[in-house]
Amino acid sequence: MIMRKTSLILLGAAAGVAVTLIATQPRIVLDAARAQAAAADTYRQLSLFGDVFERVRADYVEKPDDSKLIESAINGMLAGLDPHSSYMDSKSFRDMQVQTRGEFGGLGIEVTMEDGLIKVVAPIDETPAAKAGIMANDIITHLDDEPVQGLTLNQAVEKMRGPENSKIKLKIMRKGQDKPIEISITRARIQVRSVRSRLEGDDVGFIRVTQFNEQTTEGLKKAITDLTAQTGDKLKGFIIDLRNNPGGLLDQAISVSDAFLEKGEIVSTRGRNAEETQRFNARAGDLTKNKPVIVLINGGSASASEIVAGALQDHRRATVIGTRSFGKGSVQTIIPLGSGNGALRLTTARYFTPSGRSIQAKGISPDIEVLQEVPEELKARTDTRGEASLRGHLKAEGDEQTGSQSYIPPDPKDDKALHTALDLIRGIQKNSAYPPNPKSAVPN
């Protein structure tokens, strides 16, 4: 009986397919004709490009560089898609790889440009620069006897980076010193610290994540372990600060979220075709042993930051505090184009939180909004306009939201979002959003 019924169902399905094919045969012919017409139109447009390219090469007032013409054409094509698709030449591709890898051969100093000069923000602990005595506020005037004046910040940084065990000579000016100081430093492997942590009082662990590179998850695990070891049973909870974190690697966003979750979906990515949908799920093991978690976000929290905030919010694993995030809900794939040709950065999917929310041009809304007082002179520069304000952005599903506040006061004493989080964890303040109710989470 069961076998027969199955046979009938299969026969019915096969018959249905046959009828469908017959019924749609004229349309198949029509579609083929349309496809041929579309292909012919595409070739005509490519022929037009070839004509323009040849005319520019032959008649432009100065002889143009062919490779630059092609690169500009590629950049123009990709810029017309969305703000996050782009072409990277071989140098930009290498720089991106260094950034996402989170380690490079160098000196270990954070620098900025001030009045055309390279100023040391701070040496990184236990690096060649720190061991050589480089200090915050030092002004770097020469690199290997060549003046820094006239270089861009990126050019100066590139000169300071180099192979491990190679040497570089720095000439610096230091306040209180009459003469320049010359220091010879041997480069070493430098790891970018994307995670910094500290104890607030003796009972709350504060973890700041500045970007999502290949070192981030390991840095987070170490921070949780160290903070737990320092406090023992006193630890009341964790604050994860993702403010002004522009994002980074998707797999790191997934593994950081997984650190706080026992099960359930973390994020899904959906491409042009339904079969390209991917779902990423948490594995058992909450590294915090289910301690309370608060996530801080603002208008500068984008992409991977929004994946983490959205996953922990949907699962009611964390309370999200601050201002609405940036709203970059798309995934870019890096496609190398062969030796010396750089790479294509192409938007290939949108991502969705566990409840099926698209963040694109909307962002994550905090459970508790906390606005920060901004100094008058900074007001014009501290609001992030968000994804929705970028020209050519992928449209949202439904209403779009503009950006929000992204100012973080330099002194933690003035940080309202931080103090709200601390007061909630310590029970000084009460709010219905804290602690979150796991029973109202999205189904696993």
Coordinates of C-alpha atoms in Angstrom, one line a residue:
M1 CA 0.0 0.0 0.0
I2 CA 2.7 2.5 1.0
M3 CA 4.8 1.5 -2.0
R4 CA 1.9 1.9 -4.4
K5 CA 0.9 5.3 -3.0
T6 CA 4.5 6.4 -3.4
S7 CA 4.5 5.3 -7.0
L8 CA 1.4 7.2 -7.7
I9 CA 2.8 10.4 -6.1
L10 CA 5.9 10.0 -8.2
L11 CA 3.9 9.4 -11.4
G12 CA 1.7 12.3 -10.6
A13 CA 4.7 14.5 -10.1
A14 CA 6.3 13.3 -13.4
A15 CA 3.0 13.9 -15.3
G16 CA 2.8 17.3 -13.8
V17 CA 6.3 18.1 -15.0
A18 CA 5.4 16.9 -18.5
V19 CA 2.3 19.1 -18.7
T20 CA 4.2 22.1 -17.4
L21 CA 6.9 21.7 -20.0
I22 CA 4.3 21.5 -22.8
A23 CA 2.3 24.4 -21.4
T24 CA 5.4 26.6 -21.2
Q25 CA 7.2 25.6 -24.4
P26 CA 6.3 28.8 -26.3
R27 CA 7.6 30.9 -23.3
I28 CA 10.9 28.9 -23.3
V29 CA 11.4 29.9 -26.9
L30 CA 10.4 33.5 -26.1
D31 CA 12.9 33.5 -23.1
A32 CA 15.7 32.2 -25.4
A33 CA 15.0 35.0 -27.9
R34 CA 15.0 37.6 -25.1
A35 CA 18.3 36.2 -23.7
Q36 CA 19.8 36.4 -27.2
A37 CA 18.6 40.0 -27.5
A38 CA 20.0 40.9 -24.1
A39 CA 23.4 39.3 -25.0
A40 CA 23.5 41.2 -28.3
D41 CA 22.8 44.5 -26.3
T42 CA 25.5 43.7 -23.9
Y43 CA 28.0 43.1 -26.7
R44 CA 26.9 46.4 -28.3
Q45 CA 27.6 48.2 -25.0
L46 CA 31.1 46.6 -24.7
S47 CA 31.8 47.6 -28.2
L48 CA 30.8 51.2 -27.2
F49 CA 33.3 51.0 -24.3
G50 CA 36.0 49.8 -26.7
D51 CA 35.3 52.7 -29.0
V52 CA 35.5 55.3 -26.2
F53 CA 38.7 53.7 -24.8
E54 CA 40.4 53.8 -28.2
R55 CA 39.3 57.4 -28.8
V56 CA 40.7 58.5 -25.4
R57 CA 44.0 56.7 -26.1
A58 CA 44.3 58.3 -29.5
D59 CA 43.1 61.9 -29.0
Y60 CA 43.3 62.9 -25.3
V61 CA 45.5 66.1 -24.9
E62 CA 48.2 64.1 -23.0
K63 CA 49.1 60.5 -23.5
P64 CA 47.1 58.5 -20.9
D65 CA 48.3 55.5 -19.0
D66 CA 46.3 52.5 -20.4
S67 CA 46.3 50.6 -17.0
K68 CA 45.0 53.7 -15.2
L69 CA 42.2 54.1 -17.8
I70 CA 41.1 50.5 -17.3
E71 CA 41.4 50.8 -13.5
S72 CA 39.2 53.9 -13.5
A73 CA 36.7 52.2 -15.7
I74 CA 36.5 49.2 -13.3
N75 CA 36.2 51.6 -10.3
G76 CA 33.4 53.4 -12.0
M77 CA 31.5 50.2 -12.8
L78 CA 31.8 49.0 -9.2
A79 CA 31.0 52.4 -7.6
G80 CA 27.8 52.4 -9.6
L81 CA 26.7 49.2 -7.7
D82 CA 26.8 50.2 -4.1
P83 CA 29.2 52.0 -1.7
H84 CA 30.9 48.8 -0.5
S85 CA 31.9 47.2 -3.8
S86 CA 35.3 48.3 -5.1
Y87 CA 38.4 47.3 -6.9
M88 CA 41.7 47.0 -4.9
D89 CA 45.0 47.3 -6.7
S90 CA 47.7 45.0 -5.6
K91 CA 49.0 47.4 -2.9
S92 CA 45.5 48.0 -1.5
F93 CA 44.9 44.3 -1.5
R94 CA 48.1 43.7 0.5
D95 CA 47.1 46.4 3.0
M96 CA 43.7 44.9 3.5
Q97 CA 45.2 41.4 4.1
V98 CA 47.5 43.0 6.7
Q99 CA 44.5 44.7 8.4
T100 CA 42.3 41.6 8.5
R101 CA 45.2 39.3 9.5
G102 CA 45.9 41.6 12.5
E103 CA 49.7 41.2 12.4
F104 CA 52.6 42.6 10.5
G105 CA 56.3 43.3 10.6
G106 CA 56.8 46.7 12.2
L107 CA 57.7 48.8 15.3
G108 CA 54.6 48.7 17.5
I109 CA 53.6 52.4 17.7
E110 CA 50.2 54.0 17.1
V111 CA 50.7 57.3 15.2
T112 CA 48.7 60.2 13.9
M113 CA 49.3 63.2 11.8
E114 CA 49.4 66.6 13.4
D115 CA 50.3 69.8 11.5
G116 CA 52.0 67.8 8.8
L117 CA 54.2 65.9 11.3
I118 CA 54.0 62.3 12.5
K119 CA 53.1 62.2 16.2
V120 CA 53.2 59.1 18.4
V121 CA 49.9 58.4 20.1
A122 CA 51.4 55.6 22.1
P123 CA 53.8 52.7 21.9
I124 CA 52.2 49.3 22.1
D125 CA 53.4 47.3 25.2
E126 CA 56.2 44.8 24.8
T127 CA 57.0 45.9 21.2
P128 CA 60.4 47.1 19.7
A129 CA 59.2 50.7 20.0
A130 CA 58.3 50.4 23.7
K131 CA 61.6 48.7 24.4
A132 CA 63.5 51.4 22.6
G133 CA 62.0 54.1 24.7
I134 CA 59.6 55.7 22.2
M135 CA 57.1 57.8 24.2
A136 CA 53.6 59.2 23.6
N137 CA 53.7 62.7 22.0
D138 CA 57.1 62.1 20.4
I139 CA 57.3 63.8 17.0
I140 CA 59.0 61.6 14.3
T141 CA 61.0 63.9 11.9
H142 CA 63.1 61.5 9.9
L143 CA 63.0 57.8 8.8
D144 CA 66.3 56.4 7.8
D145 CA 67.6 60.0 7.4
E146 CA 64.8 60.9 5.1
P147 CA 62.5 63.7 6.3
V148 CA 58.9 62.8 7.1
Q149 CA 57.6 66.3 6.1
G150 CA 55.6 65.9 2.9
L151 CA 54.6 62.3 3.4
T152 CA 51.0 61.2 4.1
L153 CA 50.3 59.3 7.2
N154 CA 49.9 56.1 5.1
Q155 CA 53.2 56.6 3.4
A156 CA 55.0 57.1 6.7
V157 CA 53.3 54.0 8.2
E158 CA 54.3 51.9 5.2
K159 CA 58.0 53.0 5.6
M160 CA 57.9 52.0 9.2
R161 CA 56.6 48.6 8.4
G162 CA 58.9 46.0 6.9
P163 CA 60.3 42.5 7.3
E164 CA 60.9 41.1 10.7
N165 CA 64.5 41.6 12.0
S166 CA 65.1 44.4 9.5
K167 CA 66.3 47.7 11.0
I168 CA 65.1 51.3 10.7
K169 CA 66.5 54.6 12.2
L170 CA 64.2 57.2 13.6
K171 CA 64.9 60.8 14.5
I172 CA 62.5 62.2 16.9
M173 CA 61.8 65.5 18.7
R174 CA 60.7 65.3 22.3
K175 CA 59.3 68.0 24.5
G176 CA 62.0 69.1 27.0
Q177 CA 64.9 67.9 24.8
D178 CA 66.9 70.5 23.0
K179 CA 68.4 68.1 20.4
P180 CA 66.7 65.5 18.2
I181 CA 67.0 61.9 19.5
E182 CA 68.2 59.2 17.1
I183 CA 67.0 55.6 17.8
S184 CA 67.7 52.5 15.8
I185 CA 65.0 49.8 16.1
T186 CA 64.8 46.3 14.8
R187 CA 61.3 45.4 13.4
A188 CA 59.4 42.5 14.9
R189 CA 56.0 40.8 14.4
I190 CA 53.4 43.1 15.7
Q191 CA 49.9 41.9 16.6
V192 CA 47.1 44.5 16.4
R193 CA 45.2 44.5 19.7
S194 CA 41.6 44.4 18.6
V195 CA 40.5 43.5 22.2
R196 CA 41.3 45.5 25.3
S197 CA 39.9 44.7 28.7
R198 CA 39.9 46.0 32.3
L199 CA 38.1 45.6 35.6
E200 CA 35.5 48.2 36.5
G201 CA 35.8 48.3 40.3
D202 CA 36.3 44.7 41.4
D203 CA 33.1 43.2 40.1
V204 CA 32.4 44.0 36.4
G205 CA 34.5 43.0 33.4
F206 CA 34.8 45.6 30.6
I207 CA 35.8 44.3 27.2
R208 CA 36.4 46.7 24.3
V209 CA 36.4 45.3 20.7
T210 CA 37.8 47.8 18.2
Q211 CA 37.6 45.6 15.0
F212 CA 37.0 42.1 13.9
N213 CA 40.3 40.7 12.5
E214 CA 41.8 37.2 12.7
Q215 CA 43.0 37.9 16.3
T216 CA 39.7 39.0 17.8
T217 CA 38.1 35.8 19.0
E218 CA 41.3 34.7 20.7
G219 CA 41.7 38.1 22.3
L220 CA 38.1 37.9 23.6
K221 CA 38.6 34.5 25.1
K222 CA 41.8 35.6 26.8
A223 CA 40.0 38.7 28.2
I224 CA 37.2 36.7 29.6
T225 CA 39.6 34.2 31.2
D226 CA 41.9 36.9 32.7
L227 CA 39.0 38.9 34.1
T228 CA 37.4 35.8 35.6
A229 CA 40.7 34.8 37.2
Q230 CA 41.3 38.3 38.6
T231 CA 37.9 38.4 40.4
G232 CA 37.0 34.8 41.1
D233 CA 33.4 34.7 42.3
K234 CA 33.0 38.5 42.6
L235 CA 32.4 39.0 38.9
K236 CA 28.8 40.2 38.5
G237 CA 28.8 40.5 34.7
F238 CA 30.4 41.7 31.4
I239 CA 30.2 44.8 29.3
I240 CA 31.1 44.3 25.7
D241 CA 31.8 47.7 24.1
L242 CA 31.3 47.7 20.3
R243 CA 30.9 51.4 19.9
N244 CA 32.6 52.9 16.8
N245 CA 33.7 49.4 15.8
P246 CA 33.5 49.4 11.9
G247 CA 33.3 45.6 11.6
G248 CA 35.6 43.2 9.8
L249 CA 35.5 39.4 9.2
L250 CA 32.2 37.6 9.2
D251 CA 33.7 34.4 10.7
Q252 CA 35.0 36.4 13.6
A253 CA 31.6 38.0 14.3
I254 CA 30.1 34.5 14.3
S255 CA 32.7 33.1 16.7
V256 CA 32.5 36.1 19.1
S257 CA 28.7 35.7 19.2
D258 CA 29.2 32.0 19.8
A259 CA 31.3 32.7 22.9
F260 CA 28.2 33.9 24.7
L261 CA 25.6 31.4 23.3
E262 CA 24.8 27.8 24.0
K263 CA 22.7 27.1 20.8
G264 CA 20.6 28.6 18.1
E265 CA 21.2 30.6 14.9
I266 CA 23.7 33.5 15.0
V267 CA 23.2 34.9 11.5
S268 CA 22.1 34.0 8.0
T269 CA 23.4 35.3 4.7
R270 CA 21.2 35.4 1.7
G271 CA 22.5 36.0 -1.8
R272 CA 20.7 36.6 -5.1
N273 CA 19.6 33.0 -5.4
A274 CA 17.7 31.1 -2.7
E275 CA 20.2 28.2 -2.8
E276 CA 23.0 30.6 -1.7
T277 CA 21.4 31.1 1.7
Q278 CA 23.7 30.1 4.6
R279 CA 22.9 29.8 8.2
F280 CA 25.5 29.8 11.0
N281 CA 24.6 28.3 14.4
A282 CA 26.2 28.4 17.9
R283 CA 27.9 25.5 19.4
A284 CA 27.4 24.6 23.1
G285 CA 29.6 26.4 25.6
D286 CA 29.1 29.9 27.0
L287 CA 32.6 31.1 28.0
T288 CA 31.1 33.5 30.6
K289 CA 29.2 30.6 32.4
N290 CA 25.9 32.5 31.7
K291 CA 27.0 35.7 33.5
P292 CA 24.9 38.8 32.7
V293 CA 26.1 40.6 29.5
I294 CA 25.5 44.2 28.3
V295 CA 26.5 45.3 24.8
L296 CA 27.3 49.0 24.0
I297 CA 26.6 50.2 20.5
N298 CA 26.4 53.6 18.7
G299 CA 26.1 55.1 15.3
G300 CA 29.7 54.0 14.5
S301 CA 29.0 50.3 15.2
A302 CA 28.7 48.6 11.8
S303 CA 28.6 45.3 10.0
A304 CA 30.3 42.6 12.1
S305 CA 29.4 44.6 15.3
E306 CA 25.8 44.6 14.3
I307 CA 25.8 40.9 13.7
V308 CA 27.0 40.3 17.3
A309 CA 24.7 42.9 18.8
G310 CA 21.7 41.5 16.8
A311 CA 22.4 37.9 17.7
L312 CA 22.8 38.5 21.4
Q313 CA 19.7 40.8 21.4
D314 CA 17.5 38.3 19.5
H315 CA 18.5 35.4 21.8
R316 CA 17.9 37.7 24.8
R317 CA 21.4 36.8 25.9
A318 CA 22.4 40.5 26.3
T319 CA 20.8 43.9 26.8
V320 CA 21.9 46.4 24.2
I321 CA 22.5 49.9 25.3
G322 CA 23.4 53.1 23.5
T323 CA 22.2 54.6 20.2
R324 CA 21.1 52.9 16.9
S325 CA 23.9 51.3 14.9
F326 CA 25.1 52.2 11.4
G327 CA 23.0 49.8 9.4
K328 CA 25.5 48.0 7.1
G329 CA 23.6 44.8 6.5
S330 CA 25.6 43.5 3.5
V331 CA 28.4 40.9 3.1
Q332 CA 31.4 41.6 0.8
T333 CA 33.4 38.7 -0.8
I334 CA 37.1 39.4 -1.6
I335 CA 37.9 37.8 -5.0
P336 CA 41.6 37.8 -5.9
L337 CA 42.2 38.5 -9.6
G338 CA 45.5 36.8 -10.1
S339 CA 49.1 37.7 -9.5
G340 CA 49.7 41.5 -9.5
N341 CA 46.1 42.3 -10.4
G342 CA 44.7 43.0 -7.0
A343 CA 41.2 41.9 -6.0
L344 CA 37.6 42.6 -6.4
R345 CA 35.5 43.5 -3.3
L346 CA 32.0 42.6 -4.3
T347 CA 28.7 42.7 -2.3
T348 CA 27.4 39.2 -2.6
A349 CA 24.7 38.8 0.1
R350 CA 22.7 40.5 2.8
Y351 CA 22.8 39.2 6.3
F352 CA 19.9 38.7 8.7
T353 CA 19.7 38.4 12.5
P354 CA 18.3 35.1 14.1
S355 CA 14.8 36.6 14.1
G356 CA 15.0 37.3 10.3
R357 CA 15.7 41.1 10.7
S358 CA 17.6 42.8 7.9
I359 CA 19.9 45.4 9.3
Q360 CA 20.5 47.1 6.0
A361 CA 19.9 50.9 6.1
K362 CA 18.1 50.4 9.5
G363 CA 20.7 49.3 12.1
I364 CA 20.2 47.7 15.5
S365 CA 18.0 49.7 17.9
P366 CA 19.2 49.5 21.5
D367 CA 17.0 48.0 24.2
I368 CA 17.9 51.1 26.3
E369 CA 18.7 54.3 24.4
V370 CA 21.3 56.5 26.2
L371 CA 22.3 59.8 24.7
Q372 CA 25.6 61.4 25.6
E373 CA 26.2 65.1 26.1
V374 CA 28.5 66.3 23.3
P375 CA 30.8 69.3 23.7
E376 CA 29.5 72.2 21.6
E377 CA 32.7 72.3 19.4
L378 CA 32.3 68.7 18.5
K379 CA 28.5 68.5 17.7
A380 CA 28.9 68.9 14.0
R381 CA 31.4 66.0 13.8
T382 CA 30.1 63.4 16.1
D383 CA 26.9 62.2 14.5
T384 CA 27.2 59.3 12.0
R385 CA 24.8 59.6 9.1
G386 CA 24.6 55.9 8.7
E387 CA 24.2 53.5 5.7
A388 CA 20.9 55.0 4.6
S389 CA 22.7 58.3 3.8
L390 CA 25.3 56.7 1.5
R391 CA 24.7 57.3 -2.2
G392 CA 23.7 54.1 -4.0
H393 CA 23.2 52.0 -0.9
L394 CA 21.2 48.8 -1.1
K395 CA 17.6 49.6 -0.2
A396 CA 16.1 48.4 3.1
E397 CA 13.2 46.1 3.4
G398 CA 10.6 48.6 4.7
D399 CA 11.4 52.0 6.3
E400 CA 15.0 53.2 6.4
Q401 CA 16.6 54.9 9.4
T402 CA 19.2 57.6 9.4
G403 CA 22.3 57.5 11.5
S404 CA 22.8 58.4 15.2
Q405 CA 25.2 59.7 17.8
S406 CA 28.7 58.2 17.8
Y407 CA 30.5 60.3 20.4
I408 CA 32.4 58.5 23.2
P409 CA 33.8 60.9 25.9
P410 CA 37.6 60.4 26.4
D411 CA 37.2 60.2 30.2
P412 CA 35.2 57.1 31.3
K413 CA 33.8 59.2 34.2
D414 CA 31.7 61.1 31.7
D415 CA 30.5 58.0 29.8
K416 CA 26.8 57.8 30.4
A417 CA 26.2 54.5 28.5
L418 CA 29.0 52.8 30.5
H419 CA 27.6 54.1 33.8
T420 CA 24.1 53.0 32.9
A421 CA 25.5 49.5 32.2
L422 CA 27.5 49.4 35.4
D423 CA 24.5 50.6 37.5
L424 CA 22.2 47.9 35.9
I425 CA 24.7 45.1 36.5
R426 CA 25.2 46.3 40.1
G427 CA 21.5 46.6 40.8
I428 CA 21.7 50.4 41.4
Q429 CA 19.3 51.1 38.4
K430 CA 16.3 49.0 37.4
N431 CA 15.0 48.6 33.9
S432 CA 12.5 46.1 32.3
A433 CA 15.1 45.4 29.6
Y434 CA 17.7 44.1 32.1
P435 CA 18.2 41.3 32.6
P436 CA 16.6 40.2 29.3
N437 CA 14.0 37.4 29.4
P438 CA 15.3 34.3 27.6
K439 CA 11.7 33.0 27.2
S440 CA 11.0 35.9 24.8
A441 CA 13.9 35.0 22.6
V442 CA 13.5 33.8 19.0
P443 CA 12.8 30.1 18.6
N444 CA 16.0 28.1 18.3

